[in-house]
PDB file of N, CA and C in Angstrom:
ATOM      1  N   GLN A   1      20.901   2.713 -28.524  1.00 81.00           N
ATOM      2  CA  GLN A   1      20.092   2.851 -27.301  1.00 81.00           C
ATOM      3  C   GLN A   1      18.884   2.076 -27.264  1.00 81.00           C
ATOM      4  N   VAL A   2      18.668   1.372 -26.192  1.00 86.00           N
ATOM      5  CA  VAL A   2      17.529   0.515 -26.071  1.00 86.00           C
ATOM      6  C   VAL A   2      16.676   1.055 -25.097  1.00 86.00           C
ATOM      7  N   GLN A   3      15.303   1.227 -25.242  1.00 92.00           N
ATOM      8  CA  GLN A   3      14.207   1.447 -24.548  1.00 92.00           C
ATOM      9  C   GLN A   3      13.354   0.289 -24.076  1.00 92.00           C
ATOM     10  N   LEU A   4      13.099   0.059 -22.895  1.00 95.00           N
ATOM     11  CA  LEU A   4      12.213  -0.754 -22.447  1.00 95.00           C
ATOM     12  C   LEU A   4      11.069  -0.151 -21.583  1.00 95.00           C
ATOM     13  N   VAL A   5       9.800  -0.379 -22.067  1.00 95.00           N
ATOM     14  CA  VAL A   5       8.679  -0.099 -21.373  1.00 95.00           C
ATOM     15  C   VAL A   5       7.771  -1.038 -20.862  1.00 95.00           C
ATOM     16  N   GLU A   6       7.730  -1.052 -19.577  1.00 96.00           N
ATOM     17  CA  GLU A   6       6.812  -1.904 -18.874  1.00 96.00           C
ATOM     18  C   GLU A   6       5.439  -1.318 -18.520  1.00 96.00           C
ATOM     19  N   SER A   7       4.610  -2.487 -18.360  1.00 95.00           N
ATOM     20  CA  SER A   7       3.194  -2.005 -17.832  1.00 95.00           C
ATOM     21  C   SER A   7       2.508  -3.415 -17.468  1.00 95.00           C
ATOM     22  N   GLY A   8       1.492  -3.063 -16.645  1.00 97.00           N
ATOM     23  CA  GLY A   8       0.596  -4.106 -15.960  1.00 97.00           C
ATOM     24  C   GLY A   8       0.787  -4.215 -14.512  1.00 97.00           C
ATOM     25  N   GLY A   9       1.744  -3.364 -13.803  1.00 95.00           N
ATOM     26  CA  GLY A   9       1.681  -3.489 -12.262  1.00 95.00           C
ATOM     27  C   GLY A   9       0.257  -2.646 -11.740  1.00 95.00           C
ATOM     28  N   GLY A  10       0.215  -2.833 -10.568  1.00 97.00           N
ATOM     29  CA  GLY A  10      -0.869  -2.195  -9.975  1.00 97.00           C
ATOM     30  C   GLY A  10      -1.114  -2.833  -8.447  1.00 97.00           C
ATOM     31  N   LEU A  11      -2.358  -2.607  -8.052  1.00 98.00           N
ATOM     32  CA  LEU A  11      -2.793  -3.277  -6.686  1.00 98.00           C
ATOM     33  C   LEU A  11      -3.672  -4.513  -6.730  1.00 98.00           C
ATOM     34  N   VAL A  12      -3.491  -5.486  -5.887  1.00 98.00           N
ATOM     35  CA  VAL A  12      -4.020  -6.653  -6.139  1.00 98.00           C
ATOM     36  C   VAL A  12      -4.038  -7.164  -4.736  1.00 98.00           C
ATOM     37  N   GLN A  13      -5.251  -8.144  -4.374  1.00 98.00           N
ATOM     38  CA  GLN A  13      -5.233  -8.749  -3.213  1.00 98.00           C
ATOM     39  C   GLN A  13      -4.507  -9.912  -3.140  1.00 98.00           C
ATOM     40  N   ALA A  14      -4.034 -10.329  -2.005  1.00 98.00           N
ATOM     41  CA  ALA A  14      -3.402 -11.580  -1.699  1.00 98.00           C
ATOM     42  C   ALA A  14      -4.148 -12.871  -2.281  1.00 98.00           C
ATOM     43  N   GLY A  15      -3.303 -13.578  -3.159  1.00 98.00           N
ATOM     44  CA  GLY A  15      -3.921 -14.541  -3.888  1.00 98.00           C
ATOM     45  C   GLY A  15      -4.349 -14.392  -5.392  1.00 98.00           C
ATOM     46  N   GLY A  16      -4.425 -13.052  -5.657  1.00 98.00           N
ATOM     47  CA  GLY A  16      -4.541 -12.761  -6.988  1.00 98.00           C
ATOM     48  C   GLY A  16      -3.540 -12.713  -7.895  1.00 98.00           C
ATOM     49  N   SER A  17      -3.870 -12.244  -9.193  1.00 98.00           N
ATOM     50  CA  SER A  17      -2.859 -12.292 -10.361  1.00 98.00           C
ATOM     51  C   SER A  17      -2.634 -10.928 -11.019  1.00 98.00           C
ATOM     52  N   LEU A  18      -1.515 -10.918 -11.745  1.00 98.00           N
ATOM     53  CA  LEU A  18      -1.125  -9.630 -12.356  1.00 98.00           C
ATOM     54  C   LEU A  18      -0.331 -10.264 -13.542  1.00 98.00           C
ATOM     55  N   ARG A  19      -0.364  -9.586 -14.743  1.00 98.00           N
ATOM     56  CA  ARG A  19       0.581  -9.941 -15.837  1.00 98.00           C
ATOM     57  C   ARG A  19       1.217  -8.736 -16.323  1.00 98.00           C
ATOM     58  N   LEU A  20       2.773  -8.683 -16.072  1.00 98.00           N
ATOM     59  CA  LEU A  20       3.576  -7.598 -16.507  1.00 98.00           C
ATOM     60  C   LEU A  20       4.005  -7.802 -18.027  1.00 98.00           C
ATOM     61  N   SER A  21       4.055  -6.677 -18.541  1.00 98.00           N
ATOM     62  CA  SER A  21       4.644  -6.777 -20.093  1.00 98.00           C
ATOM     63  C   SER A  21       5.744  -5.936 -20.057  1.00 98.00           C
ATOM     64  N   CYS A  22       6.677  -5.999 -20.998  1.00 97.00           N
ATOM     65  CA  CYS A  22       7.900  -5.435 -21.341  1.00 97.00           C
ATOM     66  C   CYS A  22       8.139  -5.313 -22.729  1.00 97.00           C
ATOM     67  N   VAL A  23       8.203  -4.374 -23.293  1.00 96.00           N
ATOM     68  CA  VAL A  23       8.583  -4.106 -24.881  1.00 96.00           C
ATOM     69  C   VAL A  23       9.653  -3.324 -25.144  1.00 96.00           C
ATOM     70  N   ALA A  24      10.650  -3.909 -25.840  1.00 94.00           N
ATOM     71  CA  ALA A  24      12.023  -3.302 -26.304  1.00 94.00           C
ATOM     72  C   ALA A  24      11.868  -2.702 -27.623  1.00 94.00           C
ATOM     73  N   SER A  25      12.437  -1.546 -27.731  1.00 89.00           N
ATOM     74  CA  SER A  25      12.398  -0.744 -28.933  1.00 89.00           C
ATOM     75  C   SER A  25      13.902   0.065 -28.973  1.00 89.00           C
ATOM     76  N   GLY A  26      14.274   0.564 -30.223  1.00 85.00           N
ATOM     77  CA  GLY A  26      15.362   1.276 -30.308  1.00 85.00           C
ATOM     78  C   GLY A  26      16.653   0.296 -31.261  1.00 85.00           C
ATOM     79  N   SER A  27      17.690   0.663 -30.796  1.00 77.00           N
ATOM     80  CA  SER A  27      18.758  -0.210 -31.298  1.00 77.00           C
ATOM     81  C   SER A  27      19.187  -1.519 -30.507  1.00 77.00           C
ATOM     82  N   ILE A  28      17.997  -2.229 -30.478  1.00 71.00           N
ATOM     83  CA  ILE A  28      18.059  -3.465 -29.749  1.00 71.00           C
ATOM     84  C   ILE A  28      19.062  -4.432 -30.087  1.00 71.00           C
ATOM     85  N   PHE A  29      19.109  -4.701 -31.513  1.00 78.00           N
ATOM     86  CA  PHE A  29      20.049  -5.820 -31.862  1.00 78.00           C
ATOM     87  C   PHE A  29      19.572  -7.115 -31.384  1.00 78.00           C
ATOM     88  N   PRO A  30      20.206  -8.247 -31.693  1.00 87.00           N
ATOM     89  CA  PRO A  30      19.522  -9.537 -31.051  1.00 87.00           C
ATOM     90  C   PRO A  30      19.738  -9.409 -29.777  1.00 87.00           C
ATOM     91  N   ILE A  31      18.450  -9.614 -28.945  1.00 89.00           N
ATOM     92  CA  ILE A  31      18.530  -9.546 -27.603  1.00 89.00           C
ATOM     93  C   ILE A  31      18.810 -11.183 -27.132  1.00 89.00           C
ATOM     94  N   ASN A  32      19.451 -11.209 -26.098  1.00 92.00           N
ATOM     95  CA  ASN A  32      19.871 -12.695 -25.670  1.00 92.00           C
ATOM     96  C   ASN A  32      19.018 -12.804 -24.562  1.00 92.00           C
ATOM     97  N   ASP A  33      19.210 -12.408 -23.365  1.00 95.00           N
ATOM     98  CA  ASP A  33      18.192 -12.829 -22.417  1.00 95.00           C
ATOM     99  C   ASP A  33      17.289 -11.539 -21.929  1.00 95.00           C
ATOM    100  N   MET A  34      16.019 -11.942 -21.540  1.00 96.00           N
ATOM    101  CA  MET A  34      15.283 -11.007 -21.132  1.00 96.00           C
ATOM    102  C   MET A  34      14.772 -11.530 -19.530  1.00 96.00           C
ATOM    103  N   GLY A  35      14.498 -10.546 -18.650  1.00 97.00           N
ATOM    104  CA  GLY A  35      14.227 -11.028 -17.336  1.00 97.00           C
ATOM    105  C   GLY A  35      13.540  -9.799 -16.695  1.00 97.00           C
ATOM    106  N   TRP A  36      13.012 -10.116 -15.565  1.00 98.00           N
ATOM    107  CA  TRP A  36      12.374  -9.497 -14.553  1.00 98.00           C
ATOM    108  C   TRP A  36      13.092  -9.526 -13.209  1.00 98.00           C
ATOM    109  N   TYR A  37      13.316  -8.262 -12.610  1.00 98.00           N
ATOM    110  CA  TYR A  37      13.956  -8.349 -11.296  1.00 98.00           C
ATOM    111  C   TYR A  37      13.064  -7.395 -10.338  1.00 98.00           C
ATOM    112  N   ARG A  38      13.087  -7.200  -9.036  1.00 97.00           N
ATOM    113  CA  ARG A  38      12.651  -6.571  -8.413  1.00 97.00           C
ATOM    114  C   ARG A  38      13.455  -6.038  -7.218  1.00 97.00           C
ATOM    115  N   GLN A  39      12.969  -4.780  -6.782  1.00 93.00           N
ATOM    116  CA  GLN A  39      13.773  -4.052  -5.673  1.00 93.00           C
ATOM    117  C   GLN A  39      12.972  -3.394  -4.716  1.00 93.00           C
ATOM    118  N   ALA A  40      13.034  -3.647  -3.508  1.00 86.00           N
ATOM    119  CA  ALA A  40      12.397  -3.045  -2.249  1.00 86.00           C
ATOM    120  C   ALA A  40      13.436  -1.941  -1.984  1.00 86.00           C
ATOM    121  N   PRO A  41      12.776  -1.068  -1.448  1.00 86.00           N
ATOM    122  CA  PRO A  41      13.325   0.216  -0.796  1.00 86.00           C
ATOM    123  C   PRO A  41      14.676  -0.286   0.195  1.00 86.00           C
ATOM    124  N   GLY A  42      15.864   0.211  -0.106  1.00 90.00           N
ATOM    125  CA  GLY A  42      16.972  -0.145   0.791  1.00 90.00           C
ATOM    126  C   GLY A  42      17.434  -1.510   0.644  1.00 90.00           C
ATOM    127  N   LYS A  43      17.162  -2.070  -0.426  1.00 91.00           N
ATOM    128  CA  LYS A  43      17.500  -3.576  -0.655  1.00 91.00           C
ATOM    129  C   LYS A  43      18.179  -3.532  -2.057  1.00 91.00           C
ATOM    130  N   GLN A  44      18.873  -4.591  -2.193  1.00 93.00           N
ATOM    131  CA  GLN A  44      19.645  -4.994  -3.594  1.00 93.00           C
ATOM    132  C   GLN A  44      18.422  -5.320  -4.561  1.00 93.00           C
ATOM    133  N   ARG A  45      18.635  -5.074  -5.802  1.00 94.00           N
ATOM    134  CA  ARG A  45      17.709  -5.530  -6.836  1.00 94.00           C
ATOM    135  C   ARG A  45      17.899  -7.193  -6.978  1.00 94.00           C
ATOM    136  N   GLU A  46      16.825  -7.860  -7.033  1.00 97.00           N
ATOM    137  CA  GLU A  46      17.175  -9.428  -7.008  1.00 97.00           C
ATOM    138  C   GLU A  46      16.321  -9.972  -8.310  1.00 97.00           C
ATOM    139  N   LEU A  47      16.824 -11.102  -8.824  1.00 98.00           N
ATOM    140  CA  LEU A  47      16.307 -11.666  -9.802  1.00 98.00           C
ATOM    141  C   LEU A  47      15.029 -12.421  -9.545  1.00 98.00           C
ATOM    142  N   VAL A  48      14.021 -12.261 -10.268  1.00 98.00           N
ATOM    143  CA  VAL A  48      12.622 -12.832 -10.206  1.00 98.00           C
ATOM    144  C   VAL A  48      12.675 -14.047 -11.241  1.00 98.00           C
ATOM    145  N   ALA A  49      12.995 -13.596 -12.485  1.00 98.00           N
ATOM    146  CA  ALA A  49      12.833 -14.623 -13.365  1.00 98.00           C
ATOM    147  C   ALA A  49      13.773 -14.129 -14.853  1.00 98.00           C
ATOM    148  N   VAL A  50      14.326 -15.082 -15.553  1.00 98.00           N
ATOM    149  CA  VAL A  50      14.912 -14.739 -16.656  1.00 98.00           C
ATOM    150  C   VAL A  50      14.659 -15.940 -17.835  1.00 98.00           C
ATOM    151  N   ILE A  51      14.659 -15.369 -19.116  1.00 97.00           N
ATOM    152  CA  ILE A  51      14.424 -16.383 -20.340  1.00 97.00           C
ATOM    153  C   ILE A  51      15.316 -16.014 -21.150  1.00 97.00           C
ATOM    154  N   ARG A  52      16.052 -17.019 -21.733  1.00 94.00           N
ATOM    155  CA  ARG A  52      17.097 -16.941 -22.687  1.00 94.00           C
ATOM    156  C   ARG A  52      16.705 -17.304 -23.915  1.00 94.00           C
ATOM    157  N   THR A  53      17.330 -16.888 -25.096  1.00 87.00           N
ATOM    158  CA  THR A  53      17.043 -16.876 -26.372  1.00 87.00           C
ATOM    159  C   THR A  53      16.316 -18.211 -26.854  1.00 87.00           C
ATOM    160  N   GLY A  54      16.845 -19.330 -26.303  1.00 87.00           N
ATOM    161  CA  GLY A  54      16.445 -20.608 -26.788  1.00 87.00           C
ATOM    162  C   GLY A  54      15.106 -20.939 -25.848  1.00 87.00           C
ATOM    163  N   GLY A  55      14.556 -20.358 -24.802  1.00 91.00           N
ATOM    164  CA  GLY A  55      13.519 -20.482 -24.155  1.00 91.00           C
ATOM    165  C   GLY A  55      13.959 -20.980 -22.791  1.00 91.00           C
ATOM    166  N   LEU A  56      14.985 -21.281 -22.606  1.00 96.00           N
ATOM    167  CA  LEU A  56      15.364 -21.854 -21.051  1.00 96.00           C
ATOM    168  C   LEU A  56      15.235 -20.679 -19.990  1.00 96.00           C
ATOM    169  N   THR A  57      14.438 -21.186 -18.983  1.00 98.00           N
ATOM    170  CA  THR A  57      13.820 -20.240 -17.769  1.00 98.00           C
ATOM    171  C   THR A  57      14.646 -20.539 -16.619  1.00 98.00           C
ATOM    172  N   THR A  58      14.944 -19.414 -15.925  1.00 98.00           N
ATOM    173  CA  THR A  58      15.366 -19.489 -14.310  1.00 98.00           C
ATOM    174  C   THR A  58      14.503 -18.640 -13.497  1.00 98.00           C
ATOM    175  N   TYR A  59      14.041 -19.392 -12.352  1.00 98.00           N
ATOM    176  CA  TYR A  59      13.256 -18.593 -11.448  1.00 98.00           C
ATOM    177  C   TYR A  59      13.966 -18.496  -9.767  1.00 98.00           C
ATOM    178  N   ALA A  60      13.642 -17.264  -9.258  1.00 98.00           N
ATOM    179  CA  ALA A  60      13.987 -17.278  -8.014  1.00 98.00           C
ATOM    180  C   ALA A  60      13.187 -18.397  -7.104  1.00 98.00           C
ATOM    181  N   ASP A  61      13.673 -18.834  -6.157  1.00 98.00           N
ATOM    182  CA  ASP A  61      13.069 -19.974  -5.373  1.00 98.00           C
ATOM    183  C   ASP A  61      11.608 -19.417  -4.954  1.00 98.00           C
ATOM    184  N   SER A  62      11.566 -18.280  -4.582  1.00 97.00           N
ATOM    185  CA  SER A  62      10.469 -17.748  -3.959  1.00 97.00           C
ATOM    186  C   SER A  62       9.289 -17.562  -4.718  1.00 97.00           C
ATOM    187  N   VAL A  63       9.500 -17.727  -6.175  1.00 98.00           N
ATOM    188  CA  VAL A  63       8.322 -17.538  -7.088  1.00 98.00           C
ATOM    189  C   VAL A  63       8.151 -18.844  -7.895  1.00 98.00           C
ATOM    190  N   LYS A  64       8.884 -19.903  -7.624  1.00 98.00           N
ATOM    191  CA  LYS A  64       8.747 -20.980  -8.425  1.00 98.00           C
ATOM    192  C   LYS A  64       7.351 -21.685  -8.323  1.00 98.00           C
ATOM    193  N   GLY A  65       6.661 -21.927  -9.446  1.00 98.00           N
ATOM    194  CA  GLY A  65       5.309 -22.520  -9.271  1.00 98.00           C
ATOM    195  C   GLY A  65       4.225 -21.491  -9.138  1.00 98.00           C
ATOM    196  N   ARG A  66       4.539 -20.212  -9.081  1.00 98.00           N
ATOM    197  CA  ARG A  66       3.691 -19.175  -9.054  1.00 98.00           C
ATOM    198  C   ARG A  66       3.625 -18.181 -10.236  1.00 98.00           C
ATOM    199  N   PHE A  67       4.949 -17.942 -10.617  1.00 98.00           N
ATOM    200  CA  PHE A  67       5.179 -16.878 -11.786  1.00 98.00           C
ATOM    201  C   PHE A  67       5.868 -17.701 -12.867  1.00 98.00           C
ATOM    202  N   THR A  68       5.399 -17.272 -14.047  1.00 98.00           N
ATOM    203  CA  THR A  68       5.735 -17.608 -15.328  1.00 98.00           C
ATOM    204  C   THR A  68       6.226 -16.774 -16.166  1.00 98.00           C
ATOM    205  N   ILE A  69       7.462 -16.758 -16.814  1.00 98.00           N
ATOM    206  CA  ILE A  69       7.972 -15.852 -17.695  1.00 98.00           C
ATOM    207  C   ILE A  69       7.848 -16.565 -19.019  1.00 98.00           C
ATOM    208  N   SER A  70       7.764 -15.394 -20.063  1.00 97.00           N
ATOM    209  CA  SER A  70       7.529 -15.919 -21.360  1.00 97.00           C
ATOM    210  C   SER A  70       7.970 -14.660 -22.301  1.00 97.00           C
ATOM    211  N   ARG A  71       8.295 -14.895 -23.364  1.00 96.00           N
ATOM    212  CA  ARG A  71       8.753 -13.863 -24.413  1.00 96.00           C
ATOM    213  C   ARG A  71       8.288 -14.222 -25.799  1.00 96.00           C
ATOM    214  N   ASP A  72       8.230 -13.002 -26.622  1.00 94.00           N
ATOM    215  CA  ASP A  72       7.737 -13.196 -28.052  1.00 94.00           C
ATOM    216  C   ASP A  72       8.877 -12.369 -28.749  1.00 94.00           C
ATOM    217  N   ASN A  73       9.673 -13.188 -29.151  1.00 91.00           N
ATOM    218  CA  ASN A  73      10.936 -12.490 -30.026  1.00 91.00           C
ATOM    219  C   ASN A  73      10.618 -11.612 -31.162  1.00 91.00           C
ATOM    220  N   ALA A  74       9.497 -11.957 -31.935  1.00 91.00           N
ATOM    221  CA  ALA A  74       8.964 -10.797 -33.022  1.00 91.00           C
ATOM    222  C   ALA A  74       8.561  -9.636 -32.539  1.00 91.00           C
ATOM    223  N   LYS A  75       8.238  -9.574 -31.292  1.00 92.00           N
ATOM    224  CA  LYS A  75       7.709  -8.199 -30.748  1.00 92.00           C
ATOM    225  C   LYS A  75       8.797  -7.678 -29.840  1.00 92.00           C
ATOM    226  N   SER A  76       9.882  -8.540 -29.622  1.00 92.00           N
ATOM    227  CA  SER A  76      10.789  -7.805 -28.693  1.00 92.00           C
ATOM    228  C   SER A  76      10.202  -7.710 -27.180  1.00 92.00           C
ATOM    229  N   ALA A  77       9.452  -8.727 -26.892  1.00 95.00           N
ATOM    230  CA  ALA A  77       8.634  -8.381 -25.834  1.00 95.00           C
ATOM    231  C   ALA A  77       8.883  -9.606 -24.651  1.00 95.00           C
ATOM    232  N   ALA A  78       8.732  -9.361 -23.588  1.00 97.00           N
ATOM    233  CA  ALA A  78       8.588 -10.469 -22.376  1.00 97.00           C
ATOM    234  C   ALA A  78       7.539 -10.112 -21.519  1.00 97.00           C
ATOM    235  N   TYR A  79       7.175 -11.151 -20.899  1.00 98.00           N
ATOM    236  CA  TYR A  79       5.649 -11.158 -19.888  1.00 98.00           C
ATOM    237  C   TYR A  79       6.206 -11.965 -18.793  1.00 98.00           C
ATOM    238  N   LEU A  80       5.501 -11.507 -17.878  1.00 98.00           N
ATOM    239  CA  LEU A  80       5.603 -12.135 -16.477  1.00 98.00           C
ATOM    240  C   LEU A  80       4.200 -12.416 -15.943  1.00 98.00           C
ATOM    241  N   GLN A  81       3.698 -13.672 -16.001  1.00 98.00           N
ATOM    242  CA  GLN A  81       2.417 -14.037 -15.261  1.00 98.00           C
ATOM    243  C   GLN A  81       2.663 -14.214 -13.932  1.00 98.00           C
ATOM    244  N   MET A  82       2.070 -13.442 -13.173  1.00 98.00           N
ATOM    245  CA  MET A  82       2.300 -13.691 -11.527  1.00 98.00           C
ATOM    246  C   MET A  82       0.826 -14.195 -10.924  1.00 98.00           C
ATOM    247  N   ASN A  83       0.845 -15.354 -10.614  1.00 98.00           N
ATOM    248  CA  ASN A  83      -0.454 -15.996  -9.751  1.00 98.00           C
ATOM    249  C   ASN A  83      -0.005 -16.180  -8.353  1.00 98.00           C
ATOM    250  N   SER A  84      -1.132 -16.258  -7.612  1.00 98.00           N
ATOM    251  CA  SER A  84      -1.030 -16.544  -6.225  1.00 98.00           C
ATOM    252  C   SER A  84      -0.198 -15.677  -5.445  1.00 98.00           C
ATOM    253  N   LEU A  85      -0.268 -14.298  -5.552  1.00 98.00           N
ATOM    254  CA  LEU A  85       0.604 -13.253  -5.398  1.00 98.00           C
ATOM    255  C   LEU A  85       0.394 -13.261  -3.764  1.00 98.00           C
ATOM    256  N   LYS A  86       1.613 -12.823  -2.983  1.00 98.00           N
ATOM    257  CA  LYS A  86       1.591 -12.686  -1.658  1.00 98.00           C
ATOM    258  C   LYS A  86       1.995 -11.250  -1.492  1.00 98.00           C
ATOM    259  N   PRO A  87       1.661 -10.856  -0.059  1.00 96.00           N
ATOM    260  CA  PRO A  87       2.086  -9.479   0.170  1.00 96.00           C
ATOM    261  C   PRO A  87       3.569  -9.362   0.126  1.00 96.00           C
ATOM    262  N   GLU A  88       4.369 -10.382   0.485  1.00 95.00           N
ATOM    263  CA  GLU A  88       6.014 -10.195   0.166  1.00 95.00           C
ATOM    264  C   GLU A  88       6.469 -10.090  -1.138  1.00 95.00           C
ATOM    265  N   ASP A  89       5.497 -10.178  -2.157  1.00 97.00           N
ATOM    266  CA  ASP A  89       5.774  -9.987  -3.518  1.00 97.00           C
ATOM    267  C   ASP A  89       5.691  -8.242  -3.821  1.00 97.00           C
ATOM    268  N   THR A  90       5.168  -7.441  -3.030  1.00 96.00           N
ATOM    269  CA  THR A  90       5.152  -6.245  -3.177  1.00 96.00           C
ATOM    270  C   THR A  90       6.555  -5.482  -3.338  1.00 96.00           C
ATOM    271  N   ASN A  91       6.703  -4.887  -4.534  1.00 96.00           N
ATOM    272  CA  ASN A  91       8.068  -4.349  -5.035  1.00 96.00           C
ATOM    273  C   ASN A  91       7.928  -3.566  -6.077  1.00 96.00           C
ATOM    274  N   VAL A  92       8.884  -2.820  -6.503  1.00 96.00           N
ATOM    275  CA  VAL A  92       9.029  -2.376  -7.869  1.00 96.00           C
ATOM    276  C   VAL A  92       9.655  -3.420  -8.749  1.00 96.00           C
ATOM    277  N   TYR A  93       9.069  -3.696  -9.898  1.00 97.00           N
ATOM    278  CA  TYR A  93       9.518  -4.690 -10.962  1.00 97.00           C
ATOM    279  C   TYR A  93      10.147  -4.119 -12.070  1.00 97.00           C
ATOM    280  N   TYR A  94      11.322  -4.560 -12.407  1.00 97.00           N
ATOM    281  CA  TYR A  94      12.164  -3.967 -13.541  1.00 97.00           C
ATOM    282  C   TYR A  94      12.157  -5.043 -14.705  1.00 97.00           C
ATOM    283  N   CYS A  95      12.173  -4.628 -15.817  1.00 97.00           N
ATOM    284  CA  CYS A  95      12.295  -5.498 -16.816  1.00 97.00           C
ATOM    285  C   CYS A  95      13.931  -5.150 -17.261  1.00 97.00           C
ATOM    286  N   ASN A  96      14.501  -6.293 -17.760  1.00 97.00           N
ATOM    287  CA  ASN A  96      15.925  -6.278 -18.094  1.00 97.00           C
ATOM    288  C   ASN A  96      16.040  -6.958 -19.432  1.00 97.00           C
ATOM    289  N   ALA A  97      16.843  -6.443 -20.497  1.00 95.00           N
ATOM    290  CA  ALA A  97      17.122  -6.889 -21.624  1.00 95.00           C
ATOM    291  C   ALA A  97      18.515  -6.879 -21.762  1.00 95.00           C
ATOM    292  N   ARG A  98      19.285  -7.953 -22.114  1.00 93.00           N
ATOM    293  CA  ARG A  98      20.709  -8.197 -22.511  1.00 93.00           C
ATOM    294  C   ARG A  98      21.091  -8.381 -23.762  1.00 93.00           C
ATOM    295  N   ASN A  99      21.959  -7.546 -24.481  1.00 90.00           N
ATOM    296  CA  ASN A  99      22.497  -7.887 -25.714  1.00 90.00           C
ATOM    297  C   ASN A  99      23.962  -7.724 -25.864  1.00 90.00           C
ATOM    298  N   VAL A 100      24.461  -7.610 -26.867  1.00 90.00           N
ATOM    299  CA  VAL A 100      26.042  -7.640 -26.887  1.00 90.00           C
ATOM    300  C   VAL A 100      26.643  -6.444 -26.241  1.00 90.00           C
ATOM    301  N   PHE A 101      25.747  -5.384 -26.121  1.00 89.00           N
ATOM    302  CA  PHE A 101      26.334  -4.243 -25.500  1.00 89.00           C
ATOM    303  C   PHE A 101      26.063  -4.090 -24.127  1.00 89.00           C
ATOM    304  N   GLY A 102      25.535  -5.001 -23.508  1.00 91.00           N
ATOM    305  CA  GLY A 102      25.264  -5.010 -22.131  1.00 91.00           C
ATOM    306  C   GLY A 102      23.789  -5.115 -21.836  1.00 91.00           C
ATOM    307  N   ASP A 103      23.502  -4.651 -20.351  1.00 93.00           N
ATOM    308  CA  ASP A 103      22.112  -4.646 -19.735  1.00 93.00           C
ATOM    309  C   ASP A 103      21.666  -3.372 -19.909  1.00 93.00           C
ATOM    310  N   HIS A 104      20.225  -3.518 -20.186  1.00 94.00           N
ATOM    311  CA  HIS A 104      19.436  -2.286 -20.531  1.00 94.00           C
ATOM    312  C   HIS A 104      18.221  -2.686 -19.449  1.00 94.00           C
ATOM    313  N   TRP A 105      17.767  -1.375 -18.887  1.00 96.00           N
ATOM    314  CA  TRP A 105      16.592  -1.571 -17.851  1.00 96.00           C
ATOM    315  C   TRP A 105      15.404  -0.596 -18.181  1.00 96.00           C
ATOM    316  N   GLY A 106      14.215  -1.111 -17.680  1.00 96.00           N
ATOM    317  CA  GLY A 106      13.226  -0.233 -17.827  1.00 96.00           C
ATOM    318  C   GLY A 106      12.969   0.577 -16.593  1.00 96.00           C
ATOM    319  N   GLN A 107      12.019   1.285 -16.574  1.00 96.00           N
ATOM    320  CA  GLN A 107      11.780   2.325 -15.484  1.00 96.00           C
ATOM    321  C   GLN A 107      11.047   1.729 -14.332  1.00 96.00           C
ATOM    322  N   GLY A 108      10.651   0.664 -14.303  1.00 96.00           N
ATOM    323  CA  GLY A 108      10.005  -0.112 -13.310  1.00 96.00           C
ATOM    324  C   GLY A 108       8.531   0.168 -13.237  1.00 96.00           C
ATOM    325  N   THR A 109       7.831  -1.006 -12.688  1.00 96.00           N
ATOM    326  CA  THR A 109       6.482  -0.826 -12.366  1.00 96.00           C
ATOM    327  C   THR A 109       6.227  -1.329 -11.015  1.00 96.00           C
ATOM    328  N   GLN A 110       5.319  -0.596 -10.118  1.00 97.00           N
ATOM    329  CA  GLN A 110       4.912  -0.870  -9.005  1.00 97.00           C
ATOM    330  C   GLN A 110       3.998  -2.138  -8.885  1.00 97.00           C
ATOM    331  N   VAL A 111       4.100  -3.049  -8.122  1.00 97.00           N
ATOM    332  CA  VAL A 111       3.274  -4.283  -7.838  1.00 97.00           C
ATOM    333  C   VAL A 111       3.059  -4.161  -6.328  1.00 97.00           C
ATOM    334  N   THR A 112       1.662  -4.006  -5.877  1.00 97.00           N
ATOM    335  CA  THR A 112       1.451  -4.117  -4.519  1.00 97.00           C
ATOM    336  C   THR A 112       0.310  -4.989  -4.248  1.00 97.00           C
ATOM    337  N   VAL A 113       0.676  -5.904  -3.217  1.00 97.00           N
ATOM    338  CA  VAL A 113      -0.221  -7.107  -2.848  1.00 97.00           C
ATOM    339  C   VAL A 113      -0.821  -6.755  -1.331  1.00 97.00           C
ATOM    340  N   SER A 114      -1.921  -6.668  -1.333  1.00 97.00           N
ATOM    341  CA  SER A 114      -2.699  -6.319  -0.003  1.00 97.00           C
ATOM    342  C   SER A 114      -3.119  -7.662   0.602  1.00 97.00           C
ATOM    343  N   SER A 115      -2.977  -7.642   1.994  1.00 93.00           N
ATOM    344  CA  SER A 115      -3.323  -8.646   2.727  1.00 93.00           C
ATOM    345  C   SER A 115      -4.729  -8.717   3.099  1.00 93.00           C
TER     346      SER A 115
END
C-alpha cells in the first residue's frame, strides 16, 4: 500500500506562485514516474507534469514555461513549482506515483487562482 500526501495548495491572485509537495510512504518499492494531474468538476483528470526516474520531464502545453516539476528520490517526494498562475489553473491537483504495482494517487489539493 502506498500513501501519497499532498500539501501546498491554496488561494492566490493571478500572476502569483504556489509550490505543491507530495511525499510517498508505505510499501512504495522503487517509484518509476511521479506526476501531477488536475481535475475540474465534470471533467476528466488531465496530466499537468510528470518526471521519470532519470529526470526526464513532460508538461502539458498549457503549463510549459510556467510550471516546473522536480523530485527528491531520497525523500520519495515530488514538487510542482507553479508560477504566473492564471484563473484557468484553478483545479484540484492530484499527485501520482507509479511503481511495478501500478498507479497510486493522493487525496488532492485545491488550487484557486483569483482574477
